[in-house]
């Protein structure tokens, strides 16, 4: 700003829950102040690894949203990263996605932007964490349904956001993932 750059937006973003869970590590302890921040942000992740418990989106965002919203009563809030893995024996990813959109719309009125973290990786134990929005036909259908205008906020020009990549490409059907598929016994 001091050098004349006025097209930059600064986001102060934290994880939904601090670790370690101690007051020195809570967002207010290191918030730089409203003069330095344009947006407040949160990362919200559901289950990412086999040994983690399944949790509802509401349980992951409720208190953190209240904490971040108290930093400044006027700043817009962004869910700058959010996702959950595909773990059918633990929970329903499609339902988690639908719940996330409903919660963001009905219980988090200051959330003005959401960015789904579309990622997949192989873990040390050779299992895979697949957070891709299209990790299953059901997850993809839930994501598409929620961004087709019935649930999603509208863009600047009033048009609903569409399901797709940042460069405008539409999400494909079932996710082939980068490289060989783990269900075929070959690497990532």
Short mmCIF file of C-alpha atoms in Angstrom, two decimals, residues 47-187:
data_model
loop_
_atom_site.label_atom_id
_atom_site.label_comp_id
_atom_site.label_asym_id
_atom_site.label_seq_id
_atom_site.Cartn_x
_atom_site.Cartn_y
_atom_site.Cartn_z
CA UNK A 47 -10.93 -36.57 8.13
CA UNK A 48 -7.70 -36.74 6.12
CA UNK A 49 -6.07 -39.94 7.38
CA UNK A 50 -7.29 -43.45 8.22
CA UNK A 51 -6.57 -43.09 11.93
CA UNK A 52 -8.53 -39.86 12.36
CA UNK A 53 -12.15 -39.77 13.53
CA UNK A 54 -14.95 -38.58 11.27
CA UNK A 55 -16.34 -35.17 12.31
CA UNK A 56 -19.22 -33.07 11.07
CA UNK A 57 -18.45 -29.80 9.32
CA UNK A 58 -20.43 -27.89 11.96
CA UNK A 59 -18.31 -29.31 14.79
CA UNK A 60 -15.16 -28.22 12.93
CA UNK A 61 -16.27 -24.65 12.15
CA UNK A 62 -18.62 -23.55 14.96
CA UNK A 63 -16.20 -22.27 17.63
CA UNK A 64 -13.41 -21.28 15.18
CA UNK A 65 -15.86 -19.14 13.19
CA UNK A 66 -16.90 -17.34 16.37
CA UNK A 67 -13.26 -16.81 17.34
CA UNK A 68 -12.19 -15.39 13.97
CA UNK A 69 -15.33 -13.24 13.62
CA UNK A 70 -14.53 -11.52 16.92
CA UNK A 71 -11.20 -10.24 15.60
CA UNK A 72 -12.98 -7.59 13.53
CA UNK A 73 -16.77 -7.13 13.33
CA UNK A 74 -16.72 -5.85 9.72
CA UNK A 75 -14.13 -7.89 7.81
CA UNK A 76 -15.46 -10.52 5.40
CA UNK A 77 -14.54 -14.11 6.20
CA UNK A 78 -13.16 -16.66 3.75
CA UNK A 79 -12.99 -20.41 4.20
CA UNK A 80 -9.67 -20.42 2.35
CA UNK A 81 -9.25 -24.19 2.49
CA UNK A 82 -11.84 -26.85 3.23
CA UNK A 83 -12.14 -30.52 2.37
CA UNK A 84 -12.52 -34.01 3.70
CA UNK A 85 -11.24 -37.36 2.53
CA UNK A 86 -13.14 -40.23 0.95
CA UNK A 87 -13.44 -42.78 3.79
CA UNK A 88 -16.69 -44.72 3.15
CA UNK A 89 -16.31 -46.85 6.30
CA UNK A 90 -16.15 -43.72 8.48
CA UNK A 91 -18.60 -41.24 7.00
CA UNK A 92 -20.43 -39.97 3.95
CA UNK A 93 -18.28 -37.44 2.06
CA UNK A 94 -21.16 -36.30 -0.16
CA UNK A 95 -23.27 -35.56 2.91
CA UNK A 96 -20.30 -33.76 4.53
CA UNK A 97 -20.02 -31.51 1.44
CA UNK A 98 -23.75 -30.75 1.49
CA UNK A 99 -23.59 -30.04 5.23
CA UNK A 100 -20.59 -27.72 4.71
CA UNK A 101 -22.43 -25.58 2.16
CA UNK A 102 -25.54 -25.44 4.32
CA UNK A 103 -23.56 -24.50 7.44
CA UNK A 104 -21.55 -21.83 5.62
CA UNK A 105 -24.74 -20.31 4.24
CA UNK A 106 -26.96 -20.52 7.33
CA UNK A 107 -24.62 -20.34 10.35
CA UNK A 108 -21.69 -18.33 9.01
CA UNK A 109 -23.24 -15.20 7.47
CA UNK A 110 -19.92 -13.36 7.11
CA UNK A 111 -18.38 -16.09 4.96
CA UNK A 112 -18.17 -14.48 1.53
CA UNK A 113 -15.78 -16.90 -0.20
CA UNK A 114 -14.97 -20.60 -0.03
CA UNK A 115 -12.10 -22.52 -1.66
CA UNK A 116 -12.32 -26.30 -1.79
CA UNK A 117 -8.89 -27.97 -1.36
CA UNK A 118 -8.77 -30.44 -4.29
CA UNK A 119 -5.83 -32.69 -3.34
CA UNK A 120 -4.82 -36.34 -3.16
CA UNK A 121 -1.62 -37.90 -1.79
CA UNK A 122 -0.05 -41.17 -0.76
CA UNK A 123 0.72 -41.59 2.94
CA UNK A 124 3.74 -43.25 4.53
CA UNK A 125 1.66 -46.39 5.23
CA UNK A 126 0.92 -46.60 1.45
CA UNK A 127 -2.74 -45.62 1.96
CA UNK A 128 -4.16 -42.66 0.06
CA UNK A 129 -5.87 -39.53 1.29
CA UNK A 130 -8.23 -38.41 -1.46
CA UNK A 131 -9.73 -35.01 -0.82
CA UNK A 132 -10.59 -34.45 -4.49
CA UNK A 133 -14.10 -33.10 -4.93
CA UNK A 134 -14.62 -35.83 -7.52
CA UNK A 135 -13.21 -38.73 -5.48
CA UNK A 136 -16.55 -40.49 -5.99
CA UNK A 137 -19.57 -39.87 -8.20
CA UNK A 138 -21.58 -39.04 -5.07
CA UNK A 139 -19.08 -36.45 -3.81
CA UNK A 140 -18.91 -34.82 -7.26
CA UNK A 141 -22.71 -34.71 -7.52
CA UNK A 142 -22.93 -33.09 -4.07
CA UNK A 143 -20.32 -30.50 -4.99
CA UNK A 144 -22.00 -29.67 -8.28
CA UNK A 145 -25.42 -29.46 -6.67
CA UNK A 146 -24.18 -27.09 -4.00
CA UNK A 147 -22.48 -24.69 -6.39
CA UNK A 148 -25.17 -24.64 -9.07
CA UNK A 149 -26.93 -21.64 -7.57
CA UNK A 150 -29.26 -23.28 -5.09
CA UNK A 151 -26.74 -23.19 -2.23
CA UNK A 152 -23.77 -21.09 -3.33
CA UNK A 153 -23.36 -17.38 -3.00
CA UNK A 154 -23.30 -15.45 -6.24
CA UNK A 155 -20.28 -13.93 -7.89
CA UNK A 156 -19.68 -10.21 -8.32
CA UNK A 157 -21.83 -10.03 -11.43
CA UNK A 158 -24.67 -11.92 -9.76
CA UNK A 159 -24.08 -15.21 -11.54
CA UNK A 160 -23.73 -18.38 -9.48
CA UNK A 161 -20.34 -20.00 -9.20
CA UNK A 162 -19.94 -23.09 -11.28
CA UNK A 163 -18.18 -26.31 -10.38
CA UNK A 164 -14.79 -26.26 -11.97
CA UNK A 165 -11.12 -25.44 -11.84
CA UNK A 166 -9.74 -21.93 -11.29
CA UNK A 167 -8.82 -21.73 -14.98
CA UNK A 168 -12.43 -22.35 -16.02
CA UNK A 169 -12.18 -26.04 -16.95
CA UNK A 170 -15.12 -28.06 -15.65
CA UNK A 171 -14.50 -30.88 -13.19
CA UNK A 172 -14.51 -34.22 -14.96
CA UNK A 173 -16.55 -37.22 -13.88
CA UNK A 174 -14.95 -39.70 -11.48
CA UNK A 175 -11.46 -38.58 -10.52
CA UNK A 176 -8.70 -40.55 -12.24
CA UNK A 177 -6.17 -38.72 -10.04
CA UNK A 178 -2.66 -37.86 -11.14
CA UNK A 179 -0.74 -40.88 -12.37
CA UNK A 180 -1.69 -44.53 -11.85
CA UNK A 181 -4.63 -45.32 -9.58
CA UNK A 182 -3.97 -46.90 -6.16
CA UNK A 183 -6.88 -49.31 -6.68
CA UNK A 184 -4.88 -50.80 -9.54
CA UNK A 185 -1.87 -51.39 -7.29
CA UNK A 186 0.49 -48.83 -8.85
CA UNK A 187 1.88 -45.70 -7.16
#
